[in-house]
């Protein structure tokens, strides 16, 4: 669809205001929210990612594209929430220590809230102890960690160890995700779940909290 292509193009140029307006227009035209997300916003971000990898664009361009992505996603957020779903459990979510990538984490948050879960968003650069402290203070049932760097994914092992050391490992499910994460890594560090995308993460989290 032409408008989805336009969203992708404008996102790549970092035109946040235009992206927001185009997303609003796509919603008004009745295009499914998931399609706007996948074929507009995420498609554009994927192309920027490839260009970043190939040194065709640099950090400033990626940052403005990320801002456009977040503004477009914010329009979709209320539409992802299932009306009338009661809060079914608390999730403590963050990008791990040393890692500042938050676009995937923000999507996970949106999708989880759409499933009726209450998400405590700790932001980025979150040390293991902060996850544990938040679980204790808020009685969270899930710790959800995101990492985008191969140099920070090891912090997820520290989160699992910190939960064990704090004596709360049996009370909390630990979910992990992010581009470098795999099922094998999940098993290796003793986490409970790896999911490849935000929508699946929300489904698994809802299952852990036994709400559907
Ligand atoms: Co960064 N960066 N970056 N970056 N950046 C990557 C990740 C990289 C792959 C680019 C590349 O070289 N090809 C590379 C990592 C290489 C590696 O580790 N092997 C990289 C690098 C090297 C860096 C810096 C070191 C660059 C530098 O400064 N020299 C630096 C590190 C800063 C830091 O964190 N300490 C850096 C900085 C940045 C920006 C600040 C410029 C910006 C971040 C802006 C922001 O997040 N607010 C940025 C971006 C945007 C990217 C790319 C281009 C896009 C990432 C993204 O947002 N994707 C990325 C290249 C790429 O991925 N192709 C790259 C879209 C997002 C929706 O996907 O987060 O994967 P993602 O989320 C997915 C799934 O992974 C999943 O759900 C989402 C889909 O539904 N998911 C979960 C995510 N978390 C989950 C948790 C779950 C379940 C699923 O359960 C809990």
Tab-separated table of C-alpha atoms and ligand atoms in Angstrom:
chain	number	residue	atom	x	y	z
A	1	UNK	CA	0.000	0.000	0.000
A	2	UNK	CA	1.303	3.427	-0.980
A	3	UNK	CA	0.792	5.086	2.396
A	4	UNK	CA	2.753	2.360	4.207
A	5	UNK	CA	5.621	2.861	1.792
A	6	UNK	CA	5.431	6.605	2.450
A	7	UNK	CA	5.574	5.987	6.223
A	8	UNK	CA	8.686	3.845	5.727
A	9	UNK	CA	10.322	6.496	3.501
A	10	UNK	CA	9.569	9.424	5.812
A	11	UNK	CA	10.727	7.449	8.845
A	12	UNK	CA	14.058	6.849	7.121
A	13	UNK	CA	14.358	10.603	6.577
A	14	UNK	CA	13.589	11.182	10.259
A	15	UNK	CA	10.470	13.246	9.558
A	16	UNK	CA	8.753	12.535	12.857
A	17	UNK	CA	5.825	14.940	12.464
A	18	UNK	CA	5.014	13.670	8.956
A	19	UNK	CA	5.302	10.044	10.118
A	20	UNK	CA	2.863	10.756	12.943
A	21	UNK	CA	0.383	12.356	10.530
A	22	UNK	CA	0.714	9.539	8.004
A	23	UNK	CA	0.142	6.920	10.698
A	24	UNK	CA	-2.969	8.806	11.827
A	25	UNK	CA	-4.149	8.900	8.210
A	26	UNK	CA	-3.495	5.164	7.747
A	27	UNK	CA	-5.517	4.431	10.886
A	28	UNK	CA	-8.355	6.648	9.608
A	29	UNK	CA	-8.297	4.743	6.308
A	30	UNK	CA	-8.892	1.528	8.228
A	31	UNK	CA	-5.524	-0.116	7.562
A	32	UNK	CA	-4.932	-2.777	10.255
A	33	UNK	CA	-2.687	-1.558	13.078
A	34	UNK	CA	-0.350	-4.531	12.760
A	35	UNK	CA	0.132	-3.820	9.079
A	36	UNK	CA	0.961	-0.156	9.782
A	37	UNK	CA	3.494	-1.297	12.363
A	38	UNK	CA	5.072	-4.118	10.333
A	39	UNK	CA	4.902	-2.768	6.783
A	40	UNK	CA	5.348	0.928	7.552
A	41	UNK	CA	7.272	1.714	10.739
A	42	UNK	CA	9.277	-1.488	11.249
A	43	UNK	CA	10.042	-1.784	7.551
A	44	UNK	CA	11.569	1.713	7.571
A	45	UNK	CA	13.538	1.015	10.729
A	46	UNK	CA	14.826	-2.238	9.209
A	47	UNK	CA	16.142	-0.396	6.150
A	48	UNK	CA	17.856	2.185	8.377
A	49	UNK	CA	19.380	-0.705	10.333
A	50	UNK	CA	20.865	-2.213	7.178
A	51	UNK	CA	22.240	1.160	6.067
A	52	UNK	CA	23.722	1.727	9.538
A	53	UNK	CA	25.420	-1.653	9.310
A	54	UNK	CA	26.871	-0.796	5.913
A	55	UNK	CA	28.056	2.650	7.039
A	56	UNK	CA	25.657	4.354	4.631
A	57	UNK	CA	24.027	6.308	7.497
A	58	UNK	CA	25.407	7.222	10.921
A	59	UNK	CA	24.261	7.726	14.519
A	60	UNK	CA	22.498	11.111	14.006
A	61	UNK	CA	20.380	9.766	11.124
A	62	UNK	CA	19.540	6.653	13.134
A	63	UNK	CA	18.535	8.768	16.126
A	64	UNK	CA	16.096	10.926	14.154
A	65	UNK	CA	14.652	7.816	12.523
A	66	UNK	CA	14.228	6.288	15.994
A	67	UNK	CA	12.395	9.413	17.139
A	68	UNK	CA	10.064	9.175	14.138
A	69	UNK	CA	9.509	5.484	14.878
A	70	UNK	CA	8.566	6.234	18.483
A	71	UNK	CA	6.180	9.057	17.472
A	72	UNK	CA	4.451	6.828	14.939
A	73	UNK	CA	4.225	3.938	17.401
A	74	UNK	CA	2.711	6.249	20.027
A	75	UNK	CA	-0.268	6.833	17.709
A	76	UNK	CA	-0.834	3.076	17.529
A	77	UNK	CA	-0.433	2.443	21.243
A	78	UNK	CA	-4.055	3.004	22.383
A	79	UNK	CA	-5.285	0.921	19.457
A	80	UNK	CA	-3.253	-2.064	20.556
A	81	UNK	CA	-4.944	-2.134	23.943
A	82	UNK	CA	-7.859	-4.534	24.186
A	83	UNK	CA	-10.672	-2.495	25.667
A	84	UNK	CA	-11.948	-3.754	28.968
A	85	UNK	CA	-9.077	-6.101	29.785
A	86	UNK	CA	-8.248	-5.846	33.456
A	87	UNK	CA	-4.685	-5.636	34.685
A	88	UNK	CA	-3.577	-9.219	34.892
A	89	UNK	CA	-0.126	-9.082	36.407
A	90	UNK	CA	2.881	-6.868	36.763
A	91	UNK	CA	5.915	-6.938	34.508
A	92	UNK	CA	9.185	-5.205	35.235
A	93	UNK	CA	10.744	-4.315	31.879
A	94	UNK	CA	14.034	-2.749	30.874
A	95	UNK	CA	16.965	-2.681	28.491
A	96	UNK	CA	19.952	-4.110	30.339
A	97	UNK	CA	22.930	-2.242	31.735
A	98	UNK	CA	25.247	-0.714	29.138
A	99	UNK	CA	22.593	-0.772	26.434
A	100	UNK	CA	20.664	2.320	25.321
A	101	UNK	CA	18.487	0.797	22.575
A	102	UNK	CA	14.847	1.199	23.517
A	103	UNK	CA	12.683	0.925	20.403
A	104	UNK	CA	12.135	-2.838	20.716
A	105	UNK	CA	11.599	-2.525	24.464
A	106	UNK	CA	8.988	0.183	23.894
A	107	UNK	CA	7.175	-2.112	21.459
A	108	UNK	CA	7.235	-4.930	23.998
A	109	UNK	CA	5.723	-2.550	26.546
A	110	UNK	CA	2.955	-1.485	24.170
A	111	UNK	CA	2.070	-5.067	23.270
A	112	UNK	CA	2.088	-6.223	26.882
A	113	UNK	CA	-0.145	-3.346	27.939
A	114	UNK	CA	-2.396	-4.316	25.063
A	115	UNK	CA	-2.775	-7.697	26.766
A	116	UNK	CA	-3.887	-6.019	29.997
A	117	UNK	CA	-0.591	-6.397	31.837
A	118	UNK	CA	0.774	-3.624	34.034
A	119	UNK	CA	4.278	-2.780	32.860
A	120	UNK	CA	6.813	-1.008	35.047
A	121	UNK	CA	9.239	0.418	32.501
A	122	UNK	CA	12.697	0.897	33.983
A	123	UNK	CA	14.025	2.403	30.772
A	124	UNK	CA	17.488	1.659	29.434
A	125	UNK	CA	20.874	0.888	31.020
A	126	UNK	CA	19.208	-1.029	33.860
A	127	UNK	CA	21.548	-2.832	36.304
A	128	UNK	CA	20.530	-6.337	37.504
A	129	UNK	CA	19.867	-5.149	41.072
A	130	UNK	CA	17.335	-2.606	39.855
A	131	UNK	CA	15.227	-5.386	38.301
A	132	UNK	CA	15.324	-7.332	41.585
A	133	UNK	CA	14.502	-4.300	43.731
A	134	UNK	CA	11.525	-3.449	41.472
A	135	UNK	CA	10.184	-7.001	41.609
A	136	UNK	CA	10.350	-6.951	45.407
A	137	UNK	CA	8.725	-3.551	45.781
A	138	UNK	CA	5.935	-4.187	43.290
A	139	UNK	CA	5.382	-7.907	43.500
A	140	UNK	CA	6.055	-8.366	39.776
A	141	UNK	CA	5.527	-11.785	38.241
A	142	UNK	CA	7.818	-11.220	35.294
A	143	UNK	CA	11.205	-9.657	34.634
A	144	UNK	CA	11.489	-8.775	30.926
A	145	UNK	CA	14.945	-7.861	29.614
A	146	UNK	CA	15.859	-6.475	26.225
A	147	UNK	CA	19.388	-6.274	24.769
A	148	UNK	CA	20.546	-5.230	21.305
A	149	UNK	CA	24.289	-5.525	21.701
A	150	UNK	CA	26.370	-8.682	21.816
A	151	UNK	CA	28.425	-6.881	24.470
A	152	UNK	CA	25.412	-6.419	26.784
A	153	UNK	CA	23.492	-9.670	26.345
A	154	UNK	CA	25.700	-11.221	29.051
A	155	UNK	CA	24.036	-8.915	31.593
A	156	UNK	CA	20.956	-11.126	31.240
A	157	UNK	CA	22.929	-13.937	32.900
A	158	UNK	CA	23.633	-11.518	35.746
A	159	UNK	CA	19.906	-10.810	36.082
A	160	UNK	CA	19.167	-14.551	36.366
A	161	UNK	CA	21.963	-14.930	38.944
A	162	UNK	CA	20.775	-11.880	40.892
A	163	UNK	CA	17.261	-13.349	41.083
A	164	UNK	CA	18.728	-16.613	42.406
A	165	UNK	CA	20.914	-14.824	44.950
A	166	UNK	CA	17.967	-12.743	46.135
A	167	UNK	CA	15.930	-15.925	46.689
A	168	UNK	CA	13.167	-14.864	44.277
A	169	UNK	CA	14.027	-17.060	41.263
A	170	UNK	CA	11.048	-19.398	41.823
A	171	UNK	CA	8.592	-16.526	42.163
A	172	UNK	CA	9.435	-14.683	38.981
A	173	UNK	CA	9.584	-15.622	35.300
A	174	UNK	CA	12.487	-14.149	33.376
A	175	UNK	CA	11.820	-13.293	29.725
A	176	UNK	CA	14.532	-12.157	27.326
A	177	UNK	CA	14.653	-10.796	23.792
A	178	UNK	CA	16.409	-8.497	21.348
A	179	UNK	CA	18.195	-8.921	18.035
A	180	UNK	CA	21.258	-10.937	19.226
A	181	UNK	CA	19.289	-13.212	21.583
A	182	UNK	CA	18.493	-16.843	20.692
A	183	UNK	CA	16.641	-19.765	22.225
A	184	UNK	CA	19.996	-21.484	22.827
A	185	UNK	CA	21.242	-18.448	24.766
A	186	UNK	CA	18.040	-18.439	26.808
A	187	UNK	CA	18.602	-22.073	27.791
A	188	UNK	CA	22.282	-21.460	28.451
A	189	UNK	CA	21.639	-18.715	31.018
A	190	UNK	CA	18.604	-20.399	32.581
A	191	UNK	CA	15.998	-17.769	31.656
A	192	UNK	CA	12.370	-18.883	31.235
A	193	UNK	CA	11.512	-17.578	27.806
A	194	UNK	CA	13.012	-16.178	24.639
A	195	UNK	CA	10.623	-14.632	22.144
A	196	UNK	CA	11.694	-13.164	18.805
A	197	UNK	CA	9.204	-10.311	18.643
A	198	UNK	CA	7.136	-8.029	20.818
A	199	UNK	CA	3.754	-9.557	19.985
A	200	UNK	CA	4.908	-13.073	20.929
A	201	UNK	CA	6.521	-11.703	24.102
A	202	UNK	CA	3.161	-10.238	25.125
A	203	UNK	CA	1.377	-13.530	24.480
A	204	UNK	CA	3.880	-15.487	26.547
A	205	UNK	CA	3.759	-12.919	29.362
A	206	UNK	CA	-0.033	-13.106	29.436
A	207	UNK	CA	0.226	-16.908	29.611
A	208	UNK	CA	2.654	-16.653	32.507
A	209	UNK	CA	0.122	-14.459	34.290
A	210	UNK	CA	-2.703	-16.790	33.213
A	211	UNK	CA	-4.821	-14.190	31.501
A	212	UNK	CA	-6.117	-14.504	27.983
B	1	LIG	CO1	22.685	0.663	17.605
B	1	LIG	N1	23.476	-1.067	17.109
B	1	LIG	N2	24.370	1.140	18.481
B	1	LIG	N3	21.856	2.384	17.862
B	1	LIG	N4	21.364	0.121	16.447
B	1	LIG	C1	22.600	-2.028	16.458
B	1	LIG	C2	21.851	-2.944	17.463
B	1	LIG	C3	23.568	-2.840	15.508
B	1	LIG	C4	23.114	-4.262	15.178
B	1	LIG	C5	23.845	-2.009	14.233
B	1	LIG	C6	24.865	-2.660	13.332
B	1	LIG	O1	26.025	-2.456	13.486
B	1	LIG	N5	24.421	-3.456	12.415
B	1	LIG	C7	24.882	-2.777	16.364
B	1	LIG	C8	25.091	-3.924	17.348
B	1	LIG	C9	26.163	-4.889	16.885
B	1	LIG	C10	26.383	-5.970	17.872
B	1	LIG	O2	26.284	-5.839	19.042
B	1	LIG	N6	26.703	-7.117	17.320
B	1	LIG	C11	24.719	-1.441	17.069
B	1	LIG	C12	25.777	-0.676	17.612
B	1	LIG	C13	27.164	-1.240	17.394
B	1	LIG	C14	25.572	0.512	18.331
B	1	LIG	C15	26.630	1.407	18.990
B	1	LIG	C16	27.750	0.676	19.736
B	1	LIG	C17	27.169	2.313	17.842
B	1	LIG	C18	28.264	3.241	18.247
B	1	LIG	O3	28.080	4.120	19.057
B	1	LIG	N7	29.401	2.985	17.649
B	1	LIG	C19	25.786	2.280	19.949
B	1	LIG	C20	25.624	1.610	21.338
B	1	LIG	C21	24.933	2.517	22.323
B	1	LIG	C22	24.546	1.739	23.571
B	1	LIG	O4	23.531	1.115	23.592
B	1	LIG	N8	25.398	1.775	24.578
B	1	LIG	C23	24.487	2.271	19.218
B	1	LIG	C24	23.596	3.333	19.262
B	1	LIG	C25	22.389	3.379	18.577
B	1	LIG	C26	21.508	4.614	18.522
B	1	LIG	C27	21.490	5.423	19.836
B	1	LIG	C28	22.001	5.489	17.406
B	1	LIG	C29	20.130	3.982	18.096
B	1	LIG	C30	19.222	3.618	19.309
B	1	LIG	C31	18.082	4.590	19.485
B	1	LIG	C32	17.058	4.042	20.433
B	1	LIG	O5	16.882	2.861	20.640
B	1	LIG	N9	16.349	4.964	21.036
B	1	LIG	C33	20.573	2.684	17.454
B	1	LIG	C34	19.767	1.904	16.589
B	1	LIG	C35	18.393	2.477	16.275
B	1	LIG	C36	20.180	0.671	16.048
B	1	LIG	C37	19.528	-0.178	14.940
B	1	LIG	C38	19.797	0.552	13.630
B	1	LIG	C39	18.051	-0.429	15.056
B	1	LIG	C40	17.627	-1.072	16.363
B	1	LIG	C41	16.124	-1.018	16.452
B	1	LIG	O6	15.586	-0.186	17.139
B	1	LIG	N10	15.452	-1.892	15.682
B	1	LIG	C42	20.317	-1.551	15.088
B	1	LIG	C43	20.479	-2.287	13.761
B	1	LIG	C44	19.407	-3.334	13.566
B	1	LIG	O7	18.829	-3.865	14.496
B	1	LIG	N11	19.200	-3.711	12.355
B	1	LIG	C45	21.480	-1.167	15.879
B	1	LIG	C46	13.995	-1.912	15.622
B	1	LIG	C47	13.448	-2.640	16.871
B	1	LIG	C48	11.933	-2.724	16.776
B	1	LIG	O8	14.010	-3.950	16.843
B	1	LIG	O9	15.032	-3.719	19.176
B	1	LIG	O10	15.478	-5.765	17.708
B	1	LIG	P1	14.573	-4.683	18.143
B	1	LIG	O11	13.244	-5.314	18.763
B	1	LIG	C49	12.585	-6.392	18.111
B	1	LIG	C50	13.009	-7.770	18.621
B	1	LIG	O12	14.386	-7.872	18.862
B	1	LIG	C51	12.112	-7.983	19.798
B	1	LIG	O13	10.932	-7.226	19.535
B	1	LIG	C52	11.139	-6.283	18.489
B	1	LIG	C53	10.266	-6.651	17.293
B	1	LIG	O14	8.937	-6.827	17.630
B	1	LIG	N12	12.548	-7.650	21.153
B	1	LIG	C54	12.115	-8.398	22.208
B	1	LIG	C55	13.301	-6.645	21.611
B	1	LIG	N13	13.389	-6.721	22.954
B	1	LIG	C56	12.668	-7.769	23.336
B	1	LIG	C57	12.410	-8.290	24.611
B	1	LIG	C58	11.593	-9.432	24.707
B	1	LIG	C59	11.090	-10.044	23.566
B	1	LIG	C60	11.325	-9.528	22.303
B	1	LIG	O15	11.273	-10.008	25.887
B	1	LIG	C61	11.571	-9.359	27.078
